[in-house]
mmCIF file of C-alpha atoms in Angstrom:
data_model
loop_
_atom_site.group_PDB
_atom_site.id
_atom_site.type_symbol
_atom_site.label_atom_id
_atom_site.label_comp_id
_atom_site.label_asym_id
_atom_site.label_seq_id
_atom_site.Cartn_x
_atom_site.Cartn_y
_atom_site.Cartn_z
ATOM 1 C CA MET A 1 14.558 -17.960 -9.247
ATOM 2 C CA LEU A 2 14.075 -20.857 -6.869
ATOM 3 C CA VAL A 3 12.823 -23.040 -9.760
ATOM 4 C CA HIS A 4 15.847 -24.540 -11.520
ATOM 5 C CA SER A 5 14.341 -26.407 -14.468
ATOM 6 C CA ARG A 6 13.404 -24.530 -17.651
ATOM 7 C CA LYS A 7 9.942 -26.072 -17.710
ATOM 8 C CA GLY A 8 9.375 -25.097 -14.119
ATOM 9 C CA ARG A 9 10.473 -21.516 -14.763
ATOM 10 C CA TRP A 10 8.176 -21.195 -17.777
ATOM 11 C CA THR A 11 5.317 -22.581 -15.703
ATOM 12 C CA ALA A 12 6.036 -20.108 -12.908
ATOM 13 C CA TRP A 13 6.144 -17.169 -15.345
ATOM 14 C CA LEU A 14 2.934 -18.311 -17.017
ATOM 15 C CA PHE A 15 1.209 -18.634 -13.666
ATOM 16 C CA PHE A 16 2.453 -15.149 -12.718
ATOM 17 C CA PHE A 17 1.113 -13.509 -15.878
ATOM 18 C CA VAL A 18 -2.204 -15.362 -15.638
ATOM 19 C CA LEU A 19 -2.668 -13.889 -12.173
ATOM 20 C CA PHE A 20 -0.998 -10.502 -12.731
ATOM 21 C CA LEU A 21 -2.737 -9.392 -15.904
ATOM 22 C CA PRO A 22 -6.412 -9.834 -14.926
ATOM 23 C CA LEU A 23 -5.998 -8.984 -11.238
ATOM 24 C CA PHE A 24 -3.562 -6.041 -11.338
ATOM 25 C CA ALA A 25 -2.546 -4.824 -14.792
ATOM 26 C CA LEU A 26 -5.954 -4.727 -16.511
ATOM 27 C CA PRO A 27 -7.766 -2.760 -13.765
ATOM 28 C CA PHE A 28 -5.024 -0.113 -13.811
ATOM 29 C CA LEU A 29 -5.138 -0.025 -17.609
ATOM 30 C CA VAL A 30 -8.912 0.471 -17.561
ATOM 31 C CA VAL A 31 -8.573 3.378 -15.131
ATOM 32 C CA VAL A 32 -5.902 5.019 -17.298
ATOM 33 C CA MET A 33 -7.998 4.597 -20.442
ATOM 34 C CA ALA A 34 -11.071 5.984 -18.720
ATOM 35 C CA SER A 35 -9.159 9.056 -17.577
ATOM 36 C CA PHE A 36 -8.786 10.183 -21.218
ATOM 37 C CA ALA A 37 -12.351 9.353 -22.283
ATOM 38 C CA THR A 38 -15.599 11.256 -22.513
ATOM 39 C CA HIS A 39 -17.732 8.276 -23.590
ATOM 40 C CA TRP A 40 -17.418 4.516 -23.144
ATOM 41 C CA SER A 41 -20.179 2.560 -24.824
ATOM 42 C CA GLY A 42 -18.192 -0.209 -26.539
ATOM 43 C CA ALA A 43 -15.150 -2.341 -25.856
ATOM 44 C CA PHE A 44 -12.922 0.746 -25.779
ATOM 45 C CA PRO A 45 -13.501 4.365 -24.754
ATOM 46 C CA SER A 46 -14.080 7.078 -27.346
ATOM 47 C CA HIS A 47 -13.618 10.829 -27.783
ATOM 48 C CA ALA A 48 -10.229 11.107 -26.099
ATOM 49 C CA THR A 49 -9.577 14.328 -24.195
ATOM 50 C CA PHE A 50 -7.077 15.892 -21.797
ATOM 51 C CA ALA A 51 -9.731 18.051 -20.167
ATOM 52 C CA HIS A 52 -9.895 15.880 -17.056
ATOM 53 C CA TYR A 53 -6.185 16.359 -16.447
ATOM 54 C CA ARG A 54 -6.364 20.100 -17.138
ATOM 55 C CA ASP A 55 -8.941 20.375 -14.378
ATOM 56 C CA VAL A 56 -6.469 18.849 -11.910
ATOM 57 C CA THR A 57 -4.033 21.749 -12.342
ATOM 58 C CA HIS A 58 -6.345 24.300 -10.737
ATOM 59 C CA GLY A 59 -9.348 24.697 -8.470
ATOM 60 C CA ASP A 60 -10.641 22.121 -6.025
ATOM 61 C CA SER A 61 -8.753 19.207 -7.573
ATOM 62 C CA LEU A 62 -5.367 20.867 -7.136
ATOM 63 C CA HIS A 63 -6.300 21.833 -3.582
ATOM 64 C CA ALA A 64 -7.283 18.226 -2.865
ATOM 65 C CA LEU A 65 -3.960 16.950 -4.215
ATOM 66 C CA THR A 66 -2.045 19.463 -2.084
ATOM 67 C CA THR A 67 -4.135 18.498 0.932
ATOM 68 C CA SER A 68 -3.337 14.808 0.449
ATOM 69 C CA LEU A 69 0.377 15.521 0.105
ATOM 70 C CA LEU A 70 0.497 17.679 3.236
ATOM 71 C CA THR A 71 -1.555 15.175 5.224
ATOM 72 C CA ALA A 72 0.548 12.209 4.122
ATOM 73 C CA LEU A 73 3.840 14.001 4.775
ATOM 74 C CA ALA A 74 2.773 15.137 8.240
ATOM 75 C CA ALA A 75 1.288 11.762 9.179
ATOM 76 C CA SER A 76 4.281 9.775 7.919
ATOM 77 C CA LEU A 77 6.772 12.006 9.770
ATOM 78 C CA LEU A 78 4.789 11.803 13.007
ATOM 79 C CA ALA A 79 4.342 8.042 12.628
ATOM 80 C CA LEU A 80 8.050 7.605 11.955
ATOM 81 C CA VAL A 81 9.060 9.582 15.053
ATOM 82 C CA ILE A 82 6.531 7.863 17.315
ATOM 83 C CA GLY A 83 7.114 4.397 15.875
ATOM 84 C CA THR A 84 10.907 4.693 16.071
ATOM 85 C CA TRP A 85 10.818 5.989 19.632
ATOM 86 C CA ALA A 86 8.437 3.202 20.689
ATOM 87 C CA ALA A 87 10.501 0.514 18.949
ATOM 88 C CA LEU A 88 13.678 1.725 20.670
ATOM 89 C CA ALA A 89 11.885 1.798 24.030
ATOM 90 C CA ALA A 90 10.333 -1.634 23.513
ATOM 91 C CA GLU A 91 13.614 -3.252 22.490
ATOM 92 C CA ARG A 92 14.555 -3.980 26.081
ATOM 93 C CA LEU A 93 11.119 -5.206 27.119
ATOM 94 C CA ARG A 94 10.459 -8.899 27.461
ATOM 95 C CA GLY A 95 7.514 -11.179 28.034
ATOM 96 C CA ALA A 96 4.047 -9.801 28.677
ATOM 97 C CA ALA A 97 5.131 -6.145 28.627
ATOM 98 C CA ARG A 98 6.468 -6.474 25.082
ATOM 99 C CA ARG A 99 3.371 -8.326 23.894
ATOM 100 C CA VAL A 100 1.096 -5.663 25.385
ATOM 101 C CA LEU A 101 3.025 -2.863 23.683
ATOM 102 C CA ASP A 102 3.005 -4.700 20.341
ATOM 103 C CA GLY A 103 -0.713 -5.271 20.682
ATOM 104 C CA LEU A 104 -1.414 -1.614 21.439
ATOM 105 C CA PHE A 105 0.440 -0.457 18.343
ATOM 106 C CA MET A 106 -1.199 -3.091 16.134
ATOM 107 C CA LEU A 107 -4.710 -2.385 17.427
ATOM 108 C CA PRO A 108 -5.519 0.324 14.802
ATOM 109 C CA VAL A 109 -4.618 -2.190 12.090
ATOM 110 C CA ALA A 110 -6.691 -4.972 13.632
ATOM 111 C CA VAL A 111 -9.921 -2.936 13.625
ATOM 112 C CA PRO A 112 -11.583 -1.283 10.598
ATOM 113 C CA SER A 113 -10.327 2.224 9.893
ATOM 114 C CA VAL A 114 -13.870 3.554 10.141
ATOM 115 C CA VAL A 115 -13.838 2.493 13.797
ATOM 116 C CA VAL A 116 -10.629 4.475 14.305
ATOM 117 C CA GLY A 117 -12.284 7.487 12.704
ATOM 118 C CA LEU A 118 -15.371 7.163 14.908
ATOM 119 C CA SER A 119 -13.283 6.811 18.074
ATOM 120 C CA LEU A 120 -11.307 9.958 17.262
ATOM 121 C CA LEU A 121 -14.511 11.804 16.402
ATOM 122 C CA VAL A 122 -15.986 10.941 19.794
ATOM 123 C CA ALA A 123 -12.762 11.583 21.715
ATOM 124 C CA PHE A 124 -11.928 14.976 20.210
ATOM 125 C CA SER A 125 -15.336 16.600 19.814
ATOM 126 C CA GLN A 126 -15.405 18.108 23.308
ATOM 127 C CA PRO A 127 -13.073 20.480 25.188
ATOM 128 C CA PRO A 128 -10.290 20.500 26.235
ATOM 129 C CA PHE A 129 -9.183 18.553 23.130
ATOM 130 C CA LEU A 130 -11.536 19.994 20.530
ATOM 131 C CA LEU A 131 -10.132 18.939 17.148
ATOM 132 C CA ASN A 132 -13.337 18.075 15.335
ATOM 133 C CA GLY A 133 -13.780 20.222 12.223
ATOM 134 C CA THR A 134 -10.060 20.926 11.829
ATOM 135 C CA ALA A 135 -7.318 19.547 9.619
ATOM 136 C CA ARG A 136 -5.434 18.330 12.690
ATOM 137 C CA ILE A 137 -7.915 15.550 13.377
ATOM 138 C CA VAL A 138 -7.424 14.211 9.836
ATOM 139 C CA VAL A 139 -3.641 14.203 10.294
ATOM 140 C CA LEU A 140 -4.101 12.541 13.693
ATOM 141 C CA ALA A 141 -6.291 9.807 12.203
ATOM 142 C CA HIS A 142 -3.770 9.061 9.461
ATOM 143 C CA THR A 143 -0.960 9.013 12.031
ATOM 144 C CA VAL A 144 -2.828 6.522 14.208
ATOM 145 C CA LEU A 145 -3.506 4.268 11.222
ATOM 146 C CA VAL A 146 0.058 4.149 9.865
ATOM 147 C CA THR A 147 2.163 4.271 13.050
ATOM 148 C CA ALA A 148 1.864 0.500 13.466
ATOM 149 C CA PHE A 149 3.733 -0.062 10.184
ATOM 150 C CA ALA A 150 6.553 2.271 11.206
ATOM 151 C CA TYR A 151 6.783 0.551 14.586
ATOM 152 C CA GLN A 152 6.924 -2.921 13.077
ATOM 153 C CA SER A 153 9.483 -1.934 10.421
ATOM 154 C CA VAL A 154 11.852 -0.343 12.930
ATOM 155 C CA SER A 155 11.386 -3.195 15.421
ATOM 156 C CA ALA A 156 12.332 -5.724 12.743
ATOM 157 C CA ALA A 157 15.382 -3.655 11.770
ATOM 158 C CA LEU A 158 16.506 -3.354 15.399
ATOM 159 C CA SER A 159 16.407 -7.126 15.821
ATOM 160 C CA ARG A 160 18.860 -7.463 12.906
ATOM 161 C CA LEU A 161 21.396 -4.856 14.065
ATOM 162 C CA ASP A 162 24.832 -6.141 14.993
ATOM 163 C CA PRO A 163 25.399 -5.117 18.654
ATOM 164 C CA ALA A 164 29.168 -5.086 18.120
ATOM 165 C CA TYR A 165 29.102 -1.506 16.778
ATOM 166 C CA GLU A 166 27.371 0.038 19.764
ATOM 167 C CA GLN A 167 29.318 -2.122 22.187
ATOM 168 C CA SER A 168 32.574 -0.906 20.649
ATOM 169 C CA ALA A 169 31.441 2.711 20.863
ATOM 170 C CA ALA A 170 30.322 2.276 24.473
ATOM 171 C CA SER A 171 33.647 0.668 25.394
ATOM 172 C CA LEU A 172 35.430 3.729 24.032
ATOM 173 C CA GLY A 173 33.449 5.994 26.340
ATOM 174 C CA ALA A 174 30.543 7.064 24.124
ATOM 175 C CA ARG A 175 27.438 8.043 26.005
ATOM 176 C CA PRO A 176 24.091 6.317 25.248
ATOM 177 C CA ALA A 177 22.802 9.402 23.408
ATOM 178 C CA THR A 178 25.944 9.474 21.263
ATOM 179 C CA VAL A 179 25.610 5.775 20.487
ATOM 180 C CA LEU A 180 21.995 6.350 19.487
ATOM 181 C CA TRP A 181 22.602 9.328 17.168
ATOM 182 C CA ARG A 182 25.988 8.352 15.748
ATOM 183 C CA ILE A 183 25.650 4.556 15.532
ATOM 184 C CA ARG A 184 22.115 3.214 15.747
ATOM 185 C CA ILE A 185 20.157 5.859 13.808
ATOM 186 C CA PRO A 186 22.562 5.822 10.804
ATOM 187 C CA LEU A 187 22.378 2.023 10.712
ATOM 188 C CA LEU A 188 18.577 2.261 10.762
ATOM 189 C CA LEU A 189 18.350 4.835 7.941
ATOM 190 C CA PRO A 190 17.427 2.311 5.191
ATOM 191 C CA SER A 191 14.634 0.879 7.342
ATOM 192 C CA LEU A 192 13.485 4.351 8.389
ATOM 193 C CA THR A 193 13.148 5.530 4.790
ATOM 194 C CA ALA A 194 11.317 2.317 3.854
ATOM 195 C CA ALA A 195 8.923 2.782 6.772
ATOM 196 C CA ALA A 196 8.361 6.427 5.824
ATOM 197 C CA GLY A 197 7.548 5.422 2.250
ATOM 198 C CA LEU A 198 5.067 2.786 3.388
ATOM 199 C CA CYS A 199 3.369 5.215 5.775
ATOM 200 C CA PHE A 200 3.191 7.870 3.055
ATOM 201 C CA ALA A 201 1.626 5.499 0.521
ATOM 202 C CA LEU A 202 -0.955 4.227 3.005
ATOM 203 C CA SER A 203 -1.870 7.758 4.060
ATOM 204 C CA MET A 204 -2.281 8.928 0.463
ATOM 205 C CA GLY A 205 -4.904 6.245 -0.176
ATOM 206 C CA GLU A 206 -6.768 6.375 3.146
ATOM 207 C CA LEU A 207 -10.506 6.986 2.724
ATOM 208 C CA SER A 208 -12.731 5.342 5.360
ATOM 209 C CA ALA A 209 -11.595 7.246 8.467
ATOM 210 C CA THR A 210 -11.069 10.423 6.434
ATOM 211 C CA MET A 211 -14.690 10.413 5.263
ATOM 212 C CA MET A 212 -15.848 10.670 8.875
ATOM 213 C CA LEU A 213 -13.472 13.446 9.900
ATOM 214 C CA TYR A 214 -12.530 15.821 7.096
ATOM 215 C CA PRO A 215 -13.702 19.446 7.337
ATOM 216 C CA PRO A 216 -14.992 21.308 4.254
ATOM 217 C CA ASP A 217 -11.717 23.194 3.807
ATOM 218 C CA TRP A 218 -9.492 20.094 4.074
ATOM 219 C CA VAL A 219 -10.644 17.584 1.453
ATOM 220 C CA PRO A 220 -7.990 14.977 0.518
ATOM 221 C CA LEU A 221 -7.849 13.576 -2.990
ATOM 222 C CA PRO A 222 -9.372 10.126 -2.192
ATOM 223 C CA VAL A 223 -12.448 11.888 -0.824
ATOM 224 C CA ARG A 224 -12.725 13.952 -4.004
ATOM 225 C CA ILE A 225 -12.347 10.794 -6.119
ATOM 226 C CA TYR A 226 -15.150 9.167 -4.158
ATOM 227 C CA GLY A 227 -17.316 12.264 -4.569
ATOM 228 C CA ALA A 228 -16.716 12.398 -8.330
ATOM 229 C CA THR A 229 -17.559 8.732 -8.893
ATOM 230 C CA SER A 230 -20.588 8.787 -6.571
ATOM 231 C CA ARG A 231 -22.188 11.589 -8.596
ATOM 232 C CA GLY A 232 -21.533 9.758 -11.875
ATOM 233 C CA SER A 233 -18.369 11.584 -13.056
ATOM 234 C CA LEU A 234 -16.459 8.357 -13.607
ATOM 235 C CA PHE A 235 -13.975 9.751 -16.119
ATOM 236 C CA GLU A 236 -13.083 12.691 -13.874
ATOM 237 C CA GLY A 237 -12.653 10.285 -10.978
ATOM 238 C CA ALA A 238 -10.399 8.073 -13.111
ATOM 239 C CA ALA A 239 -8.161 11.044 -13.964
ATOM 240 C CA LEU A 240 -7.912 11.984 -10.295
ATOM 241 C CA ALA A 241 -7.075 8.366 -9.435
ATOM 242 C CA VAL A 242 -4.264 8.331 -12.026
ATOM 243 C CA VAL A 243 -2.883 11.577 -10.593
ATOM 244 C CA LEU A 244 -3.032 10.075 -7.103
ATOM 245 C CA MET A 245 -1.163 6.951 -8.245
ATOM 246 C CA LEU A 246 1.497 8.883 -10.141
ATOM 247 C CA THR A 247 2.091 11.342 -7.308
ATOM 248 C CA THR A 248 2.473 8.545 -4.797
ATOM 249 C CA LEU A 249 4.792 6.663 -7.142
ATOM 250 C CA VAL A 250 7.011 9.714 -7.724
ATOM 251 C CA VAL A 251 7.387 10.331 -3.993
ATOM 252 C CA LEU A 252 8.129 6.652 -3.343
ATOM 253 C CA LEU A 253 10.769 6.620 -6.090
ATOM 254 C CA GLY A 254 12.413 9.636 -4.485
ATOM 255 C CA MET A 255 12.385 7.904 -1.121
ATOM 256 C CA SER A 256 13.851 4.753 -2.667
ATOM 257 C CA ARG A 257 16.812 6.777 -3.949
ATOM 258 C CA VAL A 258 17.385 8.134 -0.450
ATOM 259 C CA ARG A 259 17.108 4.618 0.918
ATOM 260 C CA THR A 260 19.640 3.312 -1.628
ATOM 261 C CA ARG A 261 22.133 6.027 -0.702
ATOM 262 C CA ALA A 262 21.566 5.331 2.989
ATOM 263 C CA SER A 263 22.202 1.614 2.445
ATOM 264 C CA TYR A 264 25.395 2.348 0.527
ATOM 265 C CA ARG A 265 26.570 4.726 3.235
#
């Protein structure tokens, strides 16, 4: 820690727990407790049950979980490809051109996601690009919302790359495409996996734009959680929220292992 004295360290830890417990740990604990409950009239829930979790393994809840996974995977892969390509292209830009490109990629983050959803709904509700009412428009919305994070992550990683490797390869006769695929991309693998994990996590929890765009046969899990809680099924919604958190965490842990191996390599 940056605090060297024992008193200072204890103060820092105390301050951390005072903030962490009520702001982060307790809300998650309440959601987990509610996911096992059928009644909650006192300080703690009562009549514990696993029925809410059994419902997740079949029917609409399982379909919603699968839909969220497929949407997040597709959106994160598309965002990673687009963001990486744009970051590589923007690396050589300077001045106003670079600022304009950065601003364009950060624009979906600067405006509310519901505005992004509305703009896509208006843009793709008429031929020749008629995507309204399909799963593709949901994937497109998630891609637009998370591409900025992939672009920024790869841009930051590119600024830290040592140019000596690619200069040595180029001096030995390697073509630019070879330098890109054999030198630059492997060096960027840790940042690419980190960006993919961030995009995946953000897509899994996206609700505002999704609410405006999702068709009846493509309902992601956050939309189902919102529907359950809005009709008063709080305990069912809590169980779905726990499943959403755990699924996202498992995928991120898997990506972190890939990132660790890429860093070691």
